[in-house]
Coordinates of C-alpha atoms and ligand atoms in Angstrom, one line a residue:
M114 CA -10.4 -15.1 -12.2
Y115 CA -13.7 -13.6 -11.3
Y116 CA -13.2 -10.2 -12.8
A117 CA -11.6 -11.4 -15.9
K118 CA -14.5 -13.7 -16.6
E119 CA -17.0 -11.1 -15.8
T120 CA -15.7 -8.2 -17.9
G121 CA -13.5 -9.9 -20.3
R122 CA -10.4 -8.7 -22.1
D123 CA -12.5 -6.3 -24.3
S124 CA -12.8 -4.0 -21.4
Y125 CA -9.1 -3.1 -21.9
C126 CA -10.3 -0.9 -24.7
I127 CA -11.4 1.7 -22.2
Y128 CA -7.7 2.5 -21.8
S129 CA -6.9 2.5 -25.5
D130 CA -6.6 6.3 -25.5
E131 CA -3.8 6.2 -23.1
M132 CA -2.2 2.9 -23.7
S133 CA -1.9 0.1 -26.2
L134 CA -3.1 -3.4 -25.5
H135 CA 0.5 -4.5 -25.4
N136 CA 1.2 -1.9 -22.8
M137 CA -1.8 -3.0 -20.7
L138 CA -0.5 -6.6 -20.6
E139 CA 2.8 -5.3 -19.4
V140 CA 1.0 -3.2 -16.7
E141 CA -1.0 -6.3 -15.7
T142 CA 2.1 -8.5 -15.3
A143 CA 3.8 -5.8 -13.3
L144 CA 0.7 -5.2 -11.2
R145 CA 0.7 -8.9 -10.1
R146 CA 4.1 -8.4 -8.5
V147 CA 3.5 -4.9 -7.1
L148 CA 3.2 -5.9 -3.5
E149 CA 6.1 -8.3 -3.3
R150 CA 8.3 -5.7 -5.0
D151 CA 7.2 -3.0 -2.6
E152 CA 6.4 -0.5 -5.3
L153 CA 3.4 1.2 -3.7
T154 CA 3.2 4.2 -1.5
L155 CA 0.5 6.4 -0.2
H156 CA 0.3 10.1 -0.6
Y157 CA -1.9 12.2 1.7
Q158 CA -4.0 15.2 0.7
P159 CA -5.3 17.5 3.5
K160 CA -9.0 18.1 4.1
V161 CA -9.5 21.6 5.5
D162 CA -12.3 23.1 7.5
I163 CA -13.6 26.0 5.5
H164 CA -14.6 28.1 8.5
T165 CA -11.6 27.5 10.9
G166 CA -9.1 27.1 8.0
E167 CA -7.6 24.1 9.8
I168 CA -6.6 20.7 8.6
Y169 CA -8.9 18.2 10.2
G170 CA -8.1 15.1 8.1
M171 CA -6.7 13.7 5.0
E172 CA -7.3 11.3 2.1
A173 CA -4.9 8.5 1.4
L174 CA -4.2 8.1 -2.3
L175 CA -2.4 5.2 -3.8
R176 CA 0.7 5.8 -5.9
W177 CA 2.5 3.2 -8.0
F178 CA 5.9 3.9 -9.4
H179 CA 7.3 1.1 -11.5
P180 CA 11.0 1.1 -12.5
T181 CA 10.4 0.9 -16.3
L182 CA 6.7 1.7 -16.7
G183 CA 7.1 4.8 -14.6
F184 CA 4.2 6.4 -12.8
V185 CA 0.9 4.5 -13.4
P186 CA -2.1 6.5 -12.3
P187 CA -4.6 4.8 -9.9
D188 CA -7.5 5.5 -12.4
V189 CA -5.7 3.0 -14.6
F190 CA -4.4 0.3 -12.2
I191 CA -7.3 0.2 -9.7
P192 CA -9.9 -0.9 -12.3
L193 CA -7.3 -3.4 -13.6
A194 CA -6.7 -4.7 -10.0
E195 CA -10.5 -5.2 -9.8
E196 CA -10.5 -7.2 -13.0
I197 CA -7.6 -9.5 -12.2
G198 CA -8.9 -10.2 -8.7
M199 CA -6.2 -8.3 -6.8
I200 CA -8.3 -5.5 -5.3
G201 CA -8.7 -7.4 -2.0
K202 CA -5.0 -7.6 -1.4
L203 CA -4.3 -4.0 -2.6
G204 CA -7.2 -2.7 -0.6
E205 CA -6.0 -4.4 2.5
W206 CA -2.5 -3.0 2.0
V207 CA -3.9 0.5 1.7
L208 CA -6.1 0.2 4.8
H209 CA -3.2 -1.3 6.8
T210 CA -0.6 1.3 5.6
A211 CA -2.9 4.3 6.2
C212 CA -4.0 3.2 9.7
E213 CA -0.4 2.3 10.7
Q214 CA 0.9 5.7 9.5
N215 CA -2.0 7.5 11.2
R216 CA -1.3 5.8 14.5
R217 CA 2.4 6.5 14.2
W218 CA 1.7 10.2 13.7
Q219 CA -0.4 10.3 16.8
E220 CA 2.4 8.6 18.7
Q221 CA 4.7 11.3 17.4
G222 CA 2.5 13.9 19.0
L223 CA 0.7 15.2 15.9
P224 CA -2.9 16.3 16.6
P225 CA -5.2 13.3 15.9
L226 CA -6.6 13.5 12.4
R227 CA -9.1 11.4 10.5
C228 CA -7.6 9.6 7.6
A229 CA -9.9 8.6 4.7
V230 CA -9.3 5.5 2.6
N231 CA -11.0 4.9 -0.8
L232 CA -12.9 1.6 -1.3
S233 CA -13.7 -0.3 -4.4
V234 CA -16.7 -2.3 -5.5
G235 CA -14.8 -5.6 -5.3
Q236 CA -13.9 -5.1 -1.7
F237 CA -17.6 -5.1 -0.8
Q238 CA -18.5 -7.9 -3.2
Y239 CA -15.7 -10.4 -2.9
T240 CA -13.9 -9.8 0.3
N241 CA -14.9 -9.9 3.9
L242 CA -14.4 -6.2 4.3
V243 CA -15.8 -5.8 7.8
E244 CA -13.5 -8.5 9.1
T245 CA -10.5 -7.0 7.3
V246 CA -11.1 -3.6 8.8
R247 CA -11.7 -5.0 12.2
Q248 CA -8.4 -6.9 12.0
V249 CA -6.5 -3.8 10.6
L250 CA -7.7 -1.6 13.5
L251 CA -6.7 -4.3 15.9
D252 CA -3.2 -4.8 14.4
T253 CA -2.5 -1.1 14.1
Q254 CA -4.1 -0.2 17.4
L255 CA -5.8 2.8 15.7
D256 CA -9.1 3.9 17.2
G257 CA -11.8 3.6 14.5
R258 CA -12.9 7.2 14.9
W259 CA -9.7 8.2 13.1
L260 CA -10.6 6.3 10.0
E261 CA -13.0 7.3 7.3
L262 CA -14.1 5.2 4.4
E263 CA -15.0 6.8 1.0
V264 CA -17.5 4.8 -1.0
T265 CA -18.8 5.7 -4.5
E266 CA -22.4 5.6 -5.7
S267 CA -21.4 2.6 -7.9
I268 CA -20.6 0.6 -4.8
I269 CA -24.0 1.5 -3.3
I270 CA -26.0 0.5 -6.3
Q271 CA -24.4 -2.9 -6.7
D272 CA -26.2 -4.6 -3.8
T273 CA -27.7 -1.8 -1.7
E274 CA -29.1 -3.9 1.1
K275 CA -25.9 -5.8 1.6
V276 CA -23.8 -2.6 1.4
I277 CA -26.0 -0.8 4.0
D278 CA -25.6 -3.8 6.4
M279 CA -21.8 -3.7 5.9
L280 CA -21.6 0.0 6.4
L281 CA -23.7 -0.3 9.6
E282 CA -21.3 -2.8 10.9
L283 CA -18.3 -0.7 10.0
K284 CA -19.8 2.3 11.8
E285 CA -19.9 0.3 15.0
F286 CA -16.1 0.6 15.0
G287 CA -16.6 4.4 15.2
I288 CA -15.6 4.8 11.5
E289 CA -17.1 7.6 9.4
I290 CA -18.4 7.0 5.9
S291 CA -18.5 9.5 3.0
I292 CA -19.9 9.3 -0.5
D293 CA -17.1 10.1 -3.0
D294 CA -17.7 11.8 -6.3
F295 CA -21.2 12.6 -5.3
G296 CA -23.5 13.5 -8.2
T297 CA -21.7 11.6 -10.9
G298 CA -23.3 8.2 -10.2
Y299 CA -26.8 6.8 -10.0
S300 CA -27.6 6.9 -6.4
S301 CA -31.2 7.7 -5.7
L302 CA -32.2 10.2 -3.1
R303 CA -34.2 7.4 -1.4
Y304 CA -31.0 5.5 -0.7
L305 CA -29.3 8.5 0.6
Q306 CA -31.8 8.9 3.4
R307 CA -31.3 5.2 4.4
L308 CA -27.5 5.1 4.2
P309 CA -25.5 5.3 7.4
I310 CA -23.3 8.1 6.1
D311 CA -21.7 11.2 7.5
T312 CA -20.4 13.2 4.6
L313 CA -21.0 14.0 0.9
K314 CA -18.1 14.8 -1.3
I315 CA -19.0 17.1 -4.2
D316 CA -17.3 15.8 -7.3
R317 CA -14.5 17.8 -8.8
S318 CA -16.4 18.1 -12.1
F319 CA -19.0 20.4 -10.4
V320 CA -16.3 22.4 -8.6
K321 CA -14.4 23.1 -11.8
D322 CA -16.8 25.5 -13.4
I323 CA -18.0 27.3 -10.3
D324 CA -15.7 30.2 -11.5
S325 CA -18.5 31.3 -13.8
P326 CA -21.4 31.9 -11.5
E327 CA -24.1 31.3 -14.1
A328 CA -22.7 27.8 -14.8
D329 CA -25.1 24.9 -14.1
E330 CA -22.3 23.3 -12.1
A331 CA -22.5 26.1 -9.6
A332 CA -26.2 25.4 -9.2
I333 CA -25.5 21.7 -8.7
A334 CA -22.8 22.4 -6.1
R335 CA -25.2 24.7 -4.3
A336 CA -28.0 22.1 -4.4
V337 CA -25.7 19.4 -3.1
I338 CA -24.7 21.6 -0.1
L339 CA -28.3 22.3 0.7
L340 CA -29.2 18.6 0.3
A341 CA -26.4 17.4 2.6
H342 CA -27.3 20.0 5.3
S343 CA -31.0 19.2 5.2
L344 CA -30.2 15.5 5.7
G345 CA -27.9 16.4 8.6
L346 CA -24.7 15.5 6.7
R347 CA -21.4 17.4 6.2
V348 CA -20.3 18.4 2.8
I349 CA -16.8 18.7 1.4
A350 CA -15.8 20.0 -2.1
E351 CA -13.0 18.1 -3.9
G352 CA -10.7 19.6 -6.6
V353 CA -10.7 23.1 -5.3
E354 CA -8.0 25.0 -7.3
T355 CA -8.9 28.7 -7.2
E356 CA -9.8 31.4 -4.7
V357 CA -12.9 32.1 -6.7
Q358 CA -14.1 28.5 -6.1
L359 CA -13.2 28.8 -2.4
D360 CA -15.1 32.1 -2.0
F361 CA -18.2 30.6 -3.7
L362 CA -18.1 27.5 -1.5
R363 CA -17.7 29.6 1.6
S364 CA -20.6 31.8 0.6
E365 CA -22.7 28.7 0.1
N366 CA -21.7 27.4 3.5
C367 CA -19.9 24.3 2.4
D368 CA -18.1 22.7 5.4
A369 CA -14.7 21.7 4.0
I370 CA -12.5 21.7 1.0
Q371 CA -9.8 19.5 -0.5
G372 CA -7.7 20.5 -3.6
Y373 CA -4.6 21.9 -5.1
L374 CA -5.4 25.4 -3.8
F375 CA -4.4 24.2 -0.4
S376 CA -2.2 21.3 -1.2
R377 CA -1.6 18.5 -3.6
P378 CA -1.5 14.9 -2.3
V379 CA 2.0 14.6 -0.7
P380 CA 4.2 11.9 0.7
A381 CA 3.8 11.1 4.4
E382 CA 6.8 13.1 5.6
Q383 CA 5.7 16.2 3.8
F384 CA 2.1 15.8 5.1
A385 CA 3.4 15.7 8.6
E386 CA 5.3 18.9 7.9
L387 CA 2.2 20.7 6.7
V388 CA 0.4 19.7 9.9
R389 CA 3.4 20.7 12.1
S390 CA 3.7 24.1 10.4
Q391 CA 0.0 24.6 11.1
K392 CA -0.6 25.6 7.6
R393 CA -4.1 27.1 7.3
L394 CA -6.5 28.3 4.8
P395 CA -6.7 32.1 4.9
V396 CA -9.9 32.8 6.8
R397 CA -11.9 35.9 5.7
L398 CA -12.0 38.2 8.7
D399 CA -15.0 40.0 7.5
V400 CA -17.2 36.9 7.7
I401 CA -16.3 35.9 11.3
Ligands
C2E174 P1 -10.9 10.2 -5.7 O1 -11.0 9.3 -4.6 O2 -12.0 11.1 -6.1 O3 -9.6 11.1 -5.3 C1 -9.5 12.5 -5.7 C2 -8.6 12.6 -6.9 O4 -8.5 14.0 -7.3 C3 -7.1 12.2 -6.7 O5 -6.6 11.7 -7.9 C4 -6.5 13.6 -6.4 O6 -5.1 13.6 -6.6 C5 -7.2 14.5 -7.3 N1 -7.2 15.9 -6.9 C6 -7.2 16.4 -5.6 N2 -7.3 17.7 -5.6 C7 -7.3 18.1 -6.9 C8 -7.4 19.4 -7.6 O7 -7.4 20.4 -7.0 N3 -7.4 19.4 -9.0 C9 -7.3 18.2 -9.7 N4 -7.3 18.3 -11.0 N5 -7.3 17.0 -9.1 C10 -7.3 16.9 -7.7 P2 -5.7 10.4 -7.9 O8 -4.8 10.4 -6.7 O9 -5.1 10.3 -9.3 O10 -6.8 9.3 -7.8 C11 -7.8 9.1 -8.7 C12 -8.8 8.1 -8.2 O11 -8.2 6.8 -8.1 C13 -9.4 8.4 -6.9 O12 -10.4 9.4 -7.0 C14 -9.9 7.1 -6.5 O13 -11.2 6.8 -7.1 C15 -8.9 6.1 -7.0 N6 -8.0 5.8 -5.9 C16 -6.8 6.4 -5.5 N7 -6.3 5.7 -4.5 C17 -7.1 4.7 -4.2 C18 -7.1 3.6 -3.2 O14 -6.2 3.5 -2.4 N8 -8.1 2.7 -3.3 C19 -9.1 2.8 -4.2 N9 -10.1 1.9 -4.2 N10 -9.1 3.8 -5.1 C20 -8.2 4.7 -5.1
MG175 MG1 -11.8 9.6 -2.7
MG176 MG1 -13.5 11.9 -5.2
MG177 MG1 -13.0 11.7 -8.2

């Protein structure tokens, strides 16, 4: 298979801290059957407008629970799915499930929300992603404007011209594009200007140390917010866990947050409950 040839078994050693090789082979065998055994679900984490305090969207995050292996984190099985050539199928399942769920919520009378789905390098390189997305929107009858796709800098640097063309085609469906984990990859500022994107997501690692205002991370978060706004983009901070982080981001005029402070990623039913209960981020009255 393509990925196996390309990266080789040696790449399993990246996981050696967490898992033995034997364990990884077990995971691989189980992963090959994950779809037929129906072991995947999506959890949804709210994205909240920092100024109104309201949920305006969510990110779908893949969860795999295996009867004997237990919970296998996506950081482990997604790269493995890329290697063994399964990412196309997995990615399609995620897109379909998230869009279907989102349309069902709209039918149930929930206010329409934009659901973000993460994409992998392999989906751009080895699958007809544009056609898949077109088909999923058709099958699920979801309007493209309620879908957002999160791409990482590693996707963009693979084959920038091809990726830009694909993103332009995707945007014709009304879809929004965001750059995930921004600041951790290698994207050059020149590309940023040319990419058809709507939002930058400040990586969690920069949000983590905002608590100490002299930290370099706070300076980086501030710079990313300014950069996004001067390019006419929105900016959301991921991994927000504390009030101090929230206050900092608010004072720097960040547009939105996502993180445990507001909610962890939760199963679909629980997410609908959060929306129905109109849970909000406390809005500081002195700044309105
Ligand atoms: P990501 O796209 O950057 O997703 C955000 C990760 O941060 C999620 O981890 C989420 O649970 C976690 N997170 C959110 N808020 C907080 C917080 O306040 N504190 C901390 N410590 N963590 C927080 P998760 O669900 O384990 O996913 C890890 C990564 O796996 C994702 O990073 C994404 O790169 C990948 N992934 C997950 N689902 C999918 C999928 O359906 N497709 C693809 N291609 N990748 C996925
Ligand atoms: Mg993401
Ligand atoms: Mg991220
Ligand atoms: Mg991340």
